[in-house]
Amino acid sequence: MKSFKQSKTLENLPQQFFAKLVKDVNKVTSEGHDVINLAQGNPDQPTPGHIIESAQEAVENPLFHKYSPFRGYPFFKEAASEFYKREYNVDIDPETEVAVLFGGKAGLIEVSQCLLDEGDIALVPDPGYPDYWSGISLAKAEMVPMPLHEKNDFLPDYSLVDKGSLAEAKLMFLNYPNNPTGAIATADFFSETVELAKDNEFCVVHDLAYGAIGFEGEKPLSFLQTEGAKDIGIEIYTLSKTYNMAGWRVGFAVGNPSVIAALNLLQDHLHCSLFGGVQKAAATALTSSQESVKNLVSLYENRRNFLMEQLHEIGWAAQAPKGSFFAWLPVPEGFTSESFFKVLLEEAHVAVAPGTGFGEYGEGYVRVGLLQDEEVLAEAVRRIGELGLFKQ
Ligand code: PMP
């Protein structure tokens, strides 16, 4: 069989970090060990019943058996607009300021293709979500990392970013609540970001994937609540986390109409929008009771508090996340992210995500998901404690 050579564009793609991780975990599992997987970010709870019922009804509607409108059904875009008004008091024009997406990931990758040419610069958080890199690479653009340090609450310190890169940049990715650090943004930081983007004429893409998940009563901000944000940026929202709909592949972008128009134009060439039944279910999720969201956040908060307590008991000193469903934990002395990941996997049979998978500045940390029941979290910590790596 002839094996065709891949294009240079594909050859130059960054290595898919999670694909490699899954391989390592599978190897240990195939040796007969029962591995507790805390490495991935797949929500463990089911989609709420009222959303499923809405989809079930929609499946039977012959309207949805036809091609969907290229740019999505108006009812879904109106639901997105209603959601932003209700949750954030932000006005969004459903016609010109919403683009329907096959999940957040698709939009995050498409936006680079929409705004970047070969050799252009995009600023990315480091550590940060690796999908930003994929889109930048597909656009043959360059990325400049903005380090996120614990001493700065994992917000980039713009005074430390090279002035030339800021002046040249076309795009900046941000993500709060943050994957992987669990940090949340402040209104002042978002205002500073708007000013910087105006001065340097770049577009800000804020990834609000974990927007619903803030702890201790704190509601994470939408970037679009910042004065002037819509002039210079967009926000990408996904239903994957807020409504446990990761498998449904549905999200949307909102904000600056010129960027929304670019996304819509690219998508006219790539797809013919989502199945109408998925759009219907998503609209139901966005506009009906949000009780399930409240319950979900409290489930994650209980797991977070439980995990932090357990970690402290074995002498693992770590900060509790302020949002998202991840905890970002410092590795003990004498280890790197990667060597600690290996020890936990091979000796405790616990899989975590090594911080360096999220960029150079992820060194010194591992990421743990709050996506298992408390008993499983307790067992994972017990196994790690038995290794005796932490000073009590
Ligand atoms: N952004 C971040 C930071 C994420 O962690 C994820 C999911 N892992 C996404 C975006 C994309 O989610 P989806 O494609 O399911 O909408």
mmCIF file of C-alpha atoms and ligand atoms in Angstrom:
data_model
loop_
_atom_site.group_PDB
_atom_site.id
_atom_site.type_symbol
_atom_site.label_atom_id
_atom_site.label_comp_id
_atom_site.label_asym_id
_atom_site.label_seq_id
_atom_site.Cartn_x
_atom_site.Cartn_y
_atom_site.Cartn_z
ATOM 1 C CA MET A 1 0.000 0.000 0.000
ATOM 2 C CA LYS A 2 1.374 3.410 -0.907
ATOM 3 C CA SER A 3 1.792 5.707 2.038
ATOM 4 C CA PHE A 4 1.279 9.329 1.041
ATOM 5 C CA LYS A 5 3.533 11.970 2.453
ATOM 6 C CA GLN A 6 1.783 14.534 4.597
ATOM 7 C CA SER A 7 1.856 18.192 3.696
ATOM 8 C CA LYS A 8 4.438 20.418 5.389
ATOM 9 C CA THR A 9 1.559 22.129 7.164
ATOM 10 C CA LEU A 10 0.661 18.853 8.870
ATOM 11 C CA GLU A 11 4.261 17.892 9.520
ATOM 12 C CA ASN A 12 4.816 21.196 11.292
ATOM 13 C CA LEU A 13 1.831 20.836 13.631
ATOM 14 C CA PRO A 14 2.761 20.782 17.326
ATOM 15 C CA GLN A 15 2.680 17.343 18.900
ATOM 16 C CA GLN A 16 -0.790 16.550 20.265
ATOM 17 C CA PHE A 17 0.034 16.486 23.923
ATOM 18 C CA PHE A 18 -3.019 14.557 25.085
ATOM 19 C CA ALA A 19 -2.586 11.875 22.424
ATOM 20 C CA LYS A 20 0.870 11.109 23.845
ATOM 21 C CA LEU A 21 -0.461 11.156 27.381
ATOM 22 C CA VAL A 22 -3.201 8.658 26.551
ATOM 23 C CA LYS A 23 -0.545 6.334 25.061
ATOM 24 C CA ASP A 24 1.548 6.440 28.263
ATOM 25 C CA VAL A 25 -1.527 5.788 30.409
ATOM 26 C CA ASN A 26 -2.701 2.925 28.162
ATOM 27 C CA LYS A 27 0.682 1.261 28.389
ATOM 28 C CA VAL A 28 0.500 1.073 32.189
ATOM 29 C CA THR A 29 -3.152 -0.055 32.027
ATOM 30 C CA SER A 30 -2.272 -2.797 29.541
ATOM 31 C CA GLU A 31 0.297 -4.114 32.031
ATOM 32 C CA GLY A 32 -2.702 -4.915 34.240
ATOM 33 C CA HIS A 33 -2.665 -1.900 36.582
ATOM 34 C CA ASP A 34 -5.809 -0.106 37.619
ATOM 35 C CA VAL A 35 -4.873 3.490 36.733
ATOM 36 C CA ILE A 36 -6.846 6.398 38.224
ATOM 37 C CA ASN A 37 -6.964 8.981 35.472
ATOM 38 C CA LEU A 38 -6.968 12.574 36.710
ATOM 39 C CA ALA A 39 -5.175 13.841 33.618
ATOM 40 C CA GLN A 40 -7.944 14.719 31.219
ATOM 41 C CA GLY A 41 -10.659 17.341 31.095
ATOM 42 C CA ASN A 42 -13.717 15.322 30.124
ATOM 43 C CA PRO A 43 -16.742 16.246 32.299
ATOM 44 C CA ASP A 44 -17.960 13.116 34.125
ATOM 45 C CA GLN A 45 -21.587 14.110 34.698
ATOM 46 C CA PRO A 46 -24.415 13.555 32.159
ATOM 47 C CA THR A 47 -26.171 16.295 30.197
ATOM 48 C CA PRO A 48 -29.194 17.558 32.220
ATOM 49 C CA GLY A 49 -32.470 15.787 31.355
ATOM 50 C CA HIS A 50 -34.402 18.826 30.079
ATOM 51 C CA ILE A 51 -31.696 19.433 27.447
ATOM 52 C CA ILE A 52 -31.796 15.814 26.299
ATOM 53 C CA GLU A 53 -35.612 15.943 26.061
ATOM 54 C CA SER A 54 -35.401 19.053 23.927
ATOM 55 C CA ALA A 55 -33.000 17.241 21.580
ATOM 56 C CA GLN A 56 -35.204 14.144 21.468
ATOM 57 C CA GLU A 57 -38.161 16.212 20.353
ATOM 58 C CA ALA A 58 -36.030 18.047 17.804
ATOM 59 C CA VAL A 59 -34.762 14.808 16.249
ATOM 60 C CA GLU A 60 -38.329 14.082 15.114
ATOM 61 C CA ASN A 61 -38.786 17.486 13.510
ATOM 62 C CA PRO A 62 -38.431 17.136 9.709
ATOM 63 C CA LEU A 63 -37.181 20.731 9.510
ATOM 64 C CA PHE A 64 -33.955 19.582 11.139
ATOM 65 C CA HIS A 65 -33.522 16.715 8.688
ATOM 66 C CA LYS A 66 -32.678 19.270 6.014
ATOM 67 C CA TYR A 67 -29.449 21.219 5.757
ATOM 68 C CA SER A 68 -29.277 23.813 8.517
ATOM 69 C CA PRO A 69 -28.852 27.443 7.435
ATOM 70 C CA PHE A 70 -25.146 27.974 6.665
ATOM 71 C CA ARG A 71 -24.657 30.322 9.588
ATOM 72 C CA GLY A 72 -26.915 28.508 12.060
ATOM 73 C CA TYR A 73 -30.540 28.944 13.082
ATOM 74 C CA PRO A 74 -31.584 32.414 14.256
ATOM 75 C CA PHE A 75 -33.190 30.865 17.389
ATOM 76 C CA PHE A 76 -29.788 29.632 18.563
ATOM 77 C CA LYS A 77 -28.114 32.991 17.988
ATOM 78 C CA GLU A 78 -30.976 34.725 19.801
ATOM 79 C CA ALA A 79 -30.525 32.288 22.704
ATOM 80 C CA ALA A 80 -26.800 33.139 22.852
ATOM 81 C CA SER A 81 -27.684 36.833 22.947
ATOM 82 C CA GLU A 82 -30.295 36.287 25.680
ATOM 83 C CA PHE A 83 -27.733 34.286 27.680
ATOM 84 C CA TYR A 84 -25.149 37.085 27.516
ATOM 85 C CA LYS A 85 -27.716 39.692 28.567
ATOM 86 C CA ARG A 86 -28.986 37.584 31.464
ATOM 87 C CA GLU A 87 -25.620 36.299 32.734
ATOM 88 C CA TYR A 88 -23.363 39.296 32.036
ATOM 89 C CA ASN A 89 -25.614 42.220 31.121
ATOM 90 C CA VAL A 90 -23.808 42.411 27.776
ATOM 91 C CA ASP A 91 -25.759 43.403 24.643
ATOM 92 C CA ILE A 92 -25.104 41.130 21.674
ATOM 93 C CA ASP A 93 -26.742 41.543 18.273
ATOM 94 C CA PRO A 94 -27.760 38.000 17.298
ATOM 95 C CA GLU A 95 -27.490 38.840 13.592
ATOM 96 C CA THR A 96 -24.012 40.333 13.421
ATOM 97 C CA GLU A 97 -22.301 39.491 16.697
ATOM 98 C CA VAL A 98 -22.759 35.708 17.060
ATOM 99 C CA ALA A 99 -21.093 32.897 15.106
ATOM 100 C CA VAL A 100 -22.264 29.323 15.715
ATOM 101 C CA LEU A 101 -19.396 26.886 16.351
ATOM 102 C CA PHE A 102 -18.810 23.130 16.383
ATOM 103 C CA GLY A 103 -17.536 23.483 19.952
ATOM 104 C CA GLY A 104 -15.064 26.005 21.295
ATOM 105 C CA LYS A 105 -12.070 24.153 19.896
ATOM 106 C CA ALA A 106 -13.215 24.661 16.295
ATOM 107 C CA GLY A 107 -13.642 28.402 16.819
ATOM 108 C CA LEU A 108 -10.310 28.772 18.584
ATOM 109 C CA ILE A 109 -8.556 27.144 15.651
ATOM 110 C CA GLU A 110 -10.595 28.928 12.981
ATOM 111 C CA VAL A 111 -9.968 32.390 14.404
ATOM 112 C CA SER A 112 -6.238 32.097 13.658
ATOM 113 C CA GLN A 113 -7.015 31.185 10.086
ATOM 114 C CA CYS A 114 -9.356 34.175 9.904
ATOM 115 C CA LEU A 115 -6.923 36.802 11.171
ATOM 116 C CA LEU A 116 -3.358 35.567 10.711
ATOM 117 C CA ASP A 117 -1.137 35.388 7.644
ATOM 118 C CA GLU A 118 2.141 33.537 7.316
ATOM 119 C CA GLY A 119 4.732 34.956 9.749
ATOM 120 C CA ASP A 120 2.256 37.033 11.779
ATOM 121 C CA ILE A 121 2.535 37.041 15.551
ATOM 122 C CA ALA A 122 -0.008 35.721 18.052
ATOM 123 C CA LEU A 123 0.446 36.088 21.806
ATOM 124 C CA VAL A 124 -0.458 33.031 23.870
ATOM 125 C CA PRO A 125 -0.609 32.375 27.606
ATOM 126 C CA ASP A 126 2.098 29.990 28.872
ATOM 127 C CA PRO A 127 1.037 27.669 30.418
ATOM 128 C CA GLY A 128 -2.011 27.563 28.175
ATOM 129 C CA TYR A 129 -4.463 25.400 26.295
ATOM 130 C CA PRO A 130 -2.576 23.683 23.441
ATOM 131 C CA ASP A 131 -5.316 24.137 20.839
ATOM 132 C CA TYR A 132 -4.332 27.802 20.447
ATOM 133 C CA TRP A 133 -0.980 26.578 19.126
ATOM 134 C CA SER A 134 -2.634 24.280 16.582
ATOM 135 C CA GLY A 135 -4.577 27.097 14.929
ATOM 136 C CA ILE A 136 -1.564 29.393 14.871
ATOM 137 C CA SER A 137 0.522 26.620 13.310
ATOM 138 C CA LEU A 138 -2.126 25.865 10.647
ATOM 139 C CA ALA A 139 -2.064 29.566 9.750
ATOM 140 C CA LYS A 140 1.774 29.363 9.509
ATOM 141 C CA ALA A 141 2.011 32.188 12.024
ATOM 142 C CA GLU A 142 4.401 32.554 14.946
ATOM 143 C CA MET A 143 3.504 32.451 18.602
ATOM 144 C CA VAL A 144 5.012 34.482 21.397
ATOM 145 C CA PRO A 145 4.404 33.124 24.910
ATOM 146 C CA MET A 146 3.229 35.350 27.751
ATOM 147 C CA PRO A 147 4.432 33.694 30.989
ATOM 148 C CA LEU A 148 1.836 33.178 33.733
ATOM 149 C CA HIS A 149 3.435 33.190 37.178
ATOM 150 C CA GLU A 150 1.887 32.265 40.500
ATOM 151 C CA LYS A 151 3.199 35.503 42.072
ATOM 152 C CA ASN A 152 1.056 37.432 39.569
ATOM 153 C CA ASP A 153 -2.026 35.235 40.183
ATOM 154 C CA PHE A 154 -1.363 33.576 36.815
ATOM 155 C CA LEU A 155 -2.243 36.743 34.885
ATOM 156 C CA PRO A 156 0.305 37.823 32.245
ATOM 157 C CA ASP A 157 2.431 40.791 33.281
ATOM 158 C CA TYR A 158 2.273 42.872 30.092
ATOM 159 C CA SER A 159 5.241 45.001 31.170
ATOM 160 C CA LEU A 160 7.411 41.892 30.757
ATOM 161 C CA VAL A 161 6.208 41.057 27.231
ATOM 162 C CA ASP A 162 8.608 42.216 24.543
ATOM 163 C CA LYS A 163 7.424 45.621 23.226
ATOM 164 C CA GLY A 164 8.235 44.709 19.639
ATOM 165 C CA SER A 165 6.086 41.575 19.827
ATOM 166 C CA LEU A 166 3.209 43.553 21.325
ATOM 167 C CA ALA A 167 3.444 46.135 18.544
ATOM 168 C CA GLU A 168 3.561 43.474 15.832
ATOM 169 C CA ALA A 169 0.974 41.080 17.281
ATOM 170 C CA LYS A 170 -2.278 40.536 15.389
ATOM 171 C CA LEU A 171 -3.942 38.312 17.953
ATOM 172 C CA MET A 172 -3.857 37.574 21.676
ATOM 173 C CA PHE A 173 -5.409 34.511 23.304
ATOM 174 C CA LEU A 174 -6.555 34.671 26.925
ATOM 175 C CA ASN A 175 -8.509 32.176 29.009
ATOM 176 C CA TYR A 176 -10.090 32.813 32.434
ATOM 177 C CA PRO A 177 -11.113 30.835 34.450
ATOM 178 C CA ASN A 178 -7.836 29.412 33.310
ATOM 179 C CA ASN A 179 -6.923 25.981 32.093
ATOM 180 C CA PRO A 180 -4.546 24.732 33.516
ATOM 181 C CA THR A 181 -3.944 27.047 36.520
ATOM 182 C CA GLY A 182 -7.504 27.502 37.838
ATOM 183 C CA ALA A 183 -6.909 31.279 38.088
ATOM 184 C CA ILE A 184 -9.618 33.851 37.405
ATOM 185 C CA ALA A 185 -9.274 37.333 35.908
ATOM 186 C CA THR A 186 -9.998 40.691 37.511
ATOM 187 C CA ALA A 187 -11.905 43.600 35.963
ATOM 188 C CA ASP A 188 -8.727 45.720 36.149
ATOM 189 C CA PHE A 189 -6.725 43.143 34.239
ATOM 190 C CA PHE A 190 -9.363 43.004 31.503
ATOM 191 C CA SER A 191 -9.419 46.838 31.292
ATOM 192 C CA GLU A 192 -5.632 46.901 30.980
ATOM 193 C CA THR A 193 -5.944 44.288 28.209
ATOM 194 C CA VAL A 194 -8.449 46.406 26.266
ATOM 195 C CA GLU A 195 -6.140 49.439 26.471
ATOM 196 C CA LEU A 196 -3.147 47.407 25.336
ATOM 197 C CA ALA A 197 -5.067 45.908 22.415
ATOM 198 C CA LYS A 198 -6.282 49.367 21.349
ATOM 199 C CA ASP A 199 -2.786 50.834 21.514
ATOM 200 C CA ASN A 200 -1.252 47.961 19.576
ATOM 201 C CA GLU A 201 -4.219 47.217 17.301
ATOM 202 C CA PHE A 202 -4.454 43.492 17.919
ATOM 203 C CA CYS A 203 -7.540 41.361 18.419
ATOM 204 C CA VAL A 204 -8.178 39.696 21.787
ATOM 205 C CA VAL A 205 -9.773 36.253 21.756
ATOM 206 C CA HIS A 206 -11.003 35.419 25.221
ATOM 207 C CA ASP A 207 -11.789 31.760 25.788
ATOM 208 C CA LEU A 208 -14.585 31.576 28.390
ATOM 209 C CA ALA A 209 -14.820 27.760 28.354
ATOM 210 C CA TYR A 210 -14.973 27.615 32.181
ATOM 211 C CA GLY A 211 -17.080 30.756 32.559
ATOM 212 C CA ALA A 212 -19.690 29.035 34.712
ATOM 213 C CA ILE A 213 -17.226 27.554 37.174
ATOM 214 C CA GLY A 214 -16.134 29.980 39.911
ATOM 215 C CA PHE A 215 -15.701 29.007 43.564
ATOM 216 C CA GLU A 216 -16.518 30.597 46.927
ATOM 217 C CA GLY A 217 -19.410 32.507 45.416
ATOM 218 C CA GLU A 218 -17.275 34.284 42.812
ATOM 219 C CA LYS A 219 -18.860 34.568 39.367
ATOM 220 C CA PRO A 220 -16.132 34.687 36.702
ATOM 221 C CA LEU A 221 -16.250 37.741 34.435
ATOM 222 C CA SER A 222 -16.949 37.788 30.747
ATOM 223 C CA PHE A 223 -14.277 39.785 28.906
ATOM 224 C CA LEU A 224 -17.110 41.543 27.064
ATOM 225 C CA GLN A 225 -18.229 43.176 30.332
ATOM 226 C CA THR A 226 -15.140 45.375 30.017
ATOM 227 C CA GLU A 227 -15.758 48.780 28.485
ATOM 228 C CA GLY A 228 -14.549 48.830 24.879
ATOM 229 C CA ALA A 229 -13.942 45.051 24.738
ATOM 230 C CA LYS A 230 -16.230 44.530 21.769
ATOM 231 C CA ASP A 231 -14.221 47.115 19.808
ATOM 232 C CA ILE A 232 -11.136 44.920 19.959
ATOM 233 C CA GLY A 233 -12.168 41.367 20.638
ATOM 234 C CA ILE A 234 -14.390 38.348 20.783
ATOM 235 C CA GLU A 235 -15.227 35.732 23.349
ATOM 236 C CA ILE A 236 -15.625 32.038 22.679
ATOM 237 C CA TYR A 237 -18.207 30.170 24.735
ATOM 238 C CA THR A 238 -18.761 26.435 24.784
ATOM 239 C CA LEU A 239 -21.640 24.396 26.165
ATOM 240 C CA SER A 240 -19.229 21.504 26.887
ATOM 241 C CA LYS A 241 -18.510 22.400 30.497
ATOM 242 C CA THR A 242 -21.464 24.500 31.665
ATOM 243 C CA TYR A 243 -24.013 21.878 30.574
ATOM 244 C CA ASN A 244 -21.897 18.690 30.354
ATOM 245 C CA MET A 245 -22.304 18.691 26.577
ATOM 246 C CA ALA A 246 -18.710 17.957 25.518
ATOM 247 C CA GLY A 247 -19.800 15.206 23.129
ATOM 248 C CA TRP A 248 -22.469 17.333 21.430
ATOM 249 C CA ARG A 249 -19.892 19.709 19.909
ATOM 250 C CA VAL A 250 -21.601 23.049 20.277
ATOM 251 C CA GLY A 251 -20.449 26.541 21.135
ATOM 252 C CA PHE A 252 -20.483 30.066 19.801
ATOM 253 C CA ALA A 253 -18.335 33.160 19.375
ATOM 254 C CA VAL A 254 -19.641 36.605 20.332
ATOM 255 C CA GLY A 255 -18.266 40.102 19.991
ATOM 256 C CA ASN A 256 -16.578 42.241 17.382
ATOM 257 C CA PRO A 257 -18.700 42.050 14.207
ATOM 258 C CA SER A 258 -15.733 42.077 11.812
ATOM 259 C CA VAL A 259 -14.247 38.987 13.475
ATOM 260 C CA ILE A 260 -17.649 37.281 13.625
ATOM 261 C CA ALA A 261 -18.058 38.005 9.892
ATOM 262 C CA ALA A 262 -14.642 36.452 9.224
ATOM 263 C CA LEU A 263 -15.541 33.321 11.198
ATOM 264 C CA ASN A 264 -18.836 33.031 9.337
ATOM 265 C CA LEU A 265 -17.096 33.457 5.995
ATOM 266 C CA LEU A 266 -14.522 30.757 6.735
ATOM 267 C CA GLN A 267 -17.268 28.428 7.982
ATOM 268 C CA ASP A 268 -19.286 28.998 4.780
ATOM 269 C CA HIS A 269 -16.379 27.233 3.086
ATOM 270 C CA LEU A 270 -15.780 24.555 5.710
ATOM 271 C CA HIS A 271 -19.185 23.315 6.872
ATOM 272 C CA CYS A 272 -22.910 23.594 6.647
ATOM 273 C CA SER A 273 -23.514 24.356 10.346
ATOM 274 C CA LEU A 274 -24.545 22.005 13.129
ATOM 275 C CA PHE A 275 -27.446 19.545 13.157
ATOM 276 C CA GLY A 276 -30.579 21.555 13.981
ATOM 277 C CA GLY A 277 -31.402 19.247 16.900
ATOM 278 C CA VAL A 278 -28.093 20.124 18.549
ATOM 279 C CA GLN A 279 -28.781 23.827 18.013
ATOM 280 C CA LYS A 280 -32.239 23.364 19.554
ATOM 281 C CA ALA A 281 -30.852 21.569 22.609
ATOM 282 C CA ALA A 282 -28.184 24.259 22.996
ATOM 283 C CA ALA A 283 -30.805 27.016 22.838
ATOM 284 C CA THR A 284 -32.824 25.181 25.506
ATOM 285 C CA ALA A 285 -29.720 24.899 27.710
ATOM 286 C CA LEU A 286 -28.941 28.614 27.403
ATOM 287 C CA THR A 287 -32.445 29.934 28.006
ATOM 288 C CA SER A 288 -34.087 27.541 30.502
ATOM 289 C CA SER A 289 -33.551 27.088 34.272
ATOM 290 C CA GLN A 290 -29.880 27.237 35.300
ATOM 291 C CA GLU A 291 -30.433 25.107 38.415
ATOM 292 C CA SER A 292 -28.339 22.272 36.947
ATOM 293 C CA VAL A 293 -25.410 24.666 36.513
ATOM 294 C CA LYS A 294 -25.627 25.728 40.160
ATOM 295 C CA ASN A 295 -25.632 22.083 41.241
ATOM 296 C CA LEU A 296 -22.688 21.270 38.990
ATOM 297 C CA VAL A 297 -20.572 24.118 40.362
ATOM 298 C CA SER A 298 -21.355 23.017 43.902
ATOM 299 C CA LEU A 299 -20.359 19.417 43.033
ATOM 300 C CA TYR A 300 -17.009 20.663 41.698
ATOM 301 C CA GLU A 301 -16.539 22.951 44.697
ATOM 302 C CA ASN A 302 -17.118 20.062 47.125
ATOM 303 C CA ARG A 303 -14.606 17.922 45.233
ATOM 304 C CA ARG A 304 -12.121 20.810 45.197
ATOM 305 C CA ASN A 305 -12.396 21.332 48.950
ATOM 306 C CA PHE A 306 -12.165 17.604 49.583
ATOM 307 C CA LEU A 307 -9.113 17.204 47.346
ATOM 308 C CA MET A 308 -7.287 20.141 48.944
ATOM 309 C CA GLU A 309 -7.931 18.699 52.425
ATOM 310 C CA GLN A 310 -6.638 15.291 51.371
ATOM 311 C CA LEU A 311 -3.541 16.812 49.755
ATOM 312 C CA HIS A 312 -2.718 18.814 52.868
ATOM 313 C CA GLU A 313 -2.974 15.633 54.918
ATOM 314 C CA ILE A 314 -0.170 14.000 52.945
ATOM 315 C CA GLY A 315 1.893 17.205 53.121
ATOM 316 C CA TRP A 316 1.280 18.397 49.535
ATOM 317 C CA ALA A 317 0.989 22.167 49.935
ATOM 318 C CA ALA A 318 -1.046 23.593 47.078
ATOM 319 C CA GLN A 319 -3.321 26.547 46.399
ATOM 320 C CA ALA A 320 -6.995 25.780 45.773
ATOM 321 C CA PRO A 321 -8.197 26.805 42.285
ATOM 322 C CA LYS A 322 -10.496 29.852 42.094
ATOM 323 C CA GLY A 323 -12.344 28.503 39.063
ATOM 324 C CA SER A 324 -12.371 25.831 36.301
ATOM 325 C CA PHE A 325 -12.402 22.132 37.189
ATOM 326 C CA PHE A 326 -8.642 21.769 37.517
ATOM 327 C CA ALA A 327 -6.141 22.027 40.365
ATOM 328 C CA TRP A 328 -2.612 23.180 39.495
ATOM 329 C CA LEU A 329 -0.235 21.527 41.901
ATOM 330 C CA PRO A 330 3.482 22.221 42.460
ATOM 331 C CA VAL A 331 5.740 19.152 42.156
ATOM 332 C CA PRO A 332 7.924 18.241 45.166
ATOM 333 C CA GLU A 333 11.591 19.174 45.326
ATOM 334 C CA GLY A 334 13.915 17.141 43.152
ATOM 335 C CA PHE A 335 11.336 16.472 40.424
ATOM 336 C CA THR A 336 10.414 18.024 37.105
ATOM 337 C CA SER A 337 6.818 17.972 35.851
ATOM 338 C CA GLU A 338 7.651 15.091 33.565
ATOM 339 C CA SER A 339 9.625 13.001 36.087
ATOM 340 C CA PHE A 340 6.886 13.468 38.694
ATOM 341 C CA PHE A 341 4.215 12.504 36.158
ATOM 342 C CA LYS A 342 6.193 9.311 35.432
ATOM 343 C CA VAL A 343 6.590 8.376 39.095
ATOM 344 C CA LEU A 344 2.903 8.923 39.813
ATOM 345 C CA LEU A 345 1.860 6.899 36.778
ATOM 346 C CA GLU A 346 4.307 4.027 37.167
ATOM 347 C CA GLU A 347 4.436 3.714 40.957
ATOM 348 C CA ALA A 348 1.102 5.055 42.233
ATOM 349 C CA HIS A 349 -0.872 4.255 39.050
ATOM 350 C CA VAL A 350 -2.323 7.746 39.083
ATOM 351 C CA ALA A 351 -2.309 9.762 35.862
ATOM 352 C CA VAL A 352 -1.957 13.543 36.083
ATOM 353 C CA ALA A 353 -1.096 16.007 33.320
ATOM 354 C CA PRO A 354 2.534 17.245 33.427
ATOM 355 C CA GLY A 355 2.625 21.049 33.429
ATOM 356 C CA THR A 356 5.072 21.246 30.542
ATOM 357 C CA GLY A 357 2.359 19.894 28.228
ATOM 358 C CA PHE A 358 0.885 23.396 28.494
ATOM 359 C CA GLY A 359 4.126 25.239 27.724
ATOM 360 C CA GLU A 360 7.581 25.910 29.097
ATOM 361 C CA TYR A 361 6.244 27.895 32.070
ATOM 362 C CA GLY A 362 4.180 24.905 33.156
ATOM 363 C CA GLU A 363 7.428 23.400 34.459
ATOM 364 C CA GLY A 364 7.224 22.647 38.173
ATOM 365 C CA TYR A 365 3.511 21.806 38.180
ATOM 366 C CA VAL A 366 1.077 19.030 37.350
ATOM 367 C CA ARG A 367 -2.620 19.447 36.573
ATOM 368 C CA VAL A 368 -5.300 17.355 38.220
ATOM 369 C CA GLY A 369 -8.960 17.260 37.148
ATOM 370 C CA LEU A 370 -11.883 17.385 39.591
ATOM 371 C CA LEU A 371 -13.765 14.965 37.377
ATOM 372 C CA GLN A 372 -13.941 11.907 39.636
ATOM 373 C CA ASP A 373 -16.018 11.133 42.729
ATOM 374 C CA GLU A 374 -14.567 11.938 46.122
ATOM 375 C CA GLU A 375 -13.835 8.241 46.872
ATOM 376 C CA VAL A 376 -11.691 8.017 43.747
ATOM 377 C CA LEU A 377 -9.898 11.274 44.569
ATOM 378 C CA ALA A 378 -9.255 9.951 48.079
ATOM 379 C CA GLU A 379 -7.831 6.694 46.724
ATOM 380 C CA ALA A 380 -5.577 8.609 44.299
ATOM 381 C CA VAL A 381 -4.209 10.779 47.105
ATOM 382 C CA ARG A 382 -3.758 7.734 49.364
ATOM 383 C CA ARG A 383 -1.656 6.023 46.683
ATOM 384 C CA ILE A 384 0.415 9.171 46.151
ATOM 385 C CA GLY A 385 0.856 9.617 49.919
ATOM 386 C CA GLU A 386 2.244 6.074 50.190
ATOM 387 C CA LEU A 387 5.172 7.060 47.986
ATOM 388 C CA GLY A 388 6.320 9.309 50.863
ATOM 389 C CA LEU A 389 7.552 12.097 48.594
ATOM 390 C CA PHE A 390 6.211 15.014 50.611
ATOM 391 C CA LYS A 391 7.692 16.400 53.796
ATOM 392 C CA GLN A 392 5.061 16.231 56.542
HETATM 393 N N1 PMP B 1 -10.809 26.033 25.886
HETATM 394 C C1 PMP B 1 -10.305 25.407 26.949
HETATM 395 C C2 PMP B 1 -9.417 26.163 27.860
HETATM 396 C C3 PMP B 1 -10.598 24.056 27.171
HETATM 397 O O1 PMP B 1 -10.068 23.439 28.221
HETATM 398 C C4 PMP B 1 -11.441 23.377 26.261
HETATM 399 C C5 PMP B 1 -11.793 21.920 26.415
HETATM 400 N N2 PMP B 1 -10.864 21.086 26.893
HETATM 401 C C6 PMP B 1 -11.946 24.091 25.184
HETATM 402 C C7 PMP B 1 -11.608 25.413 25.024
HETATM 403 C C8 PMP B 1 -12.761 23.488 24.086
HETATM 404 O O2 PMP B 1 -13.893 22.865 24.462
HETATM 405 P P1 PMP B 1 -14.916 22.377 23.363
HETATM 406 O O3 PMP B 1 -14.194 22.210 22.085
HETATM 407 O O4 PMP B 1 -15.438 21.108 23.890
HETATM 408 O O5 PMP B 1 -15.932 23.426 23.268
#
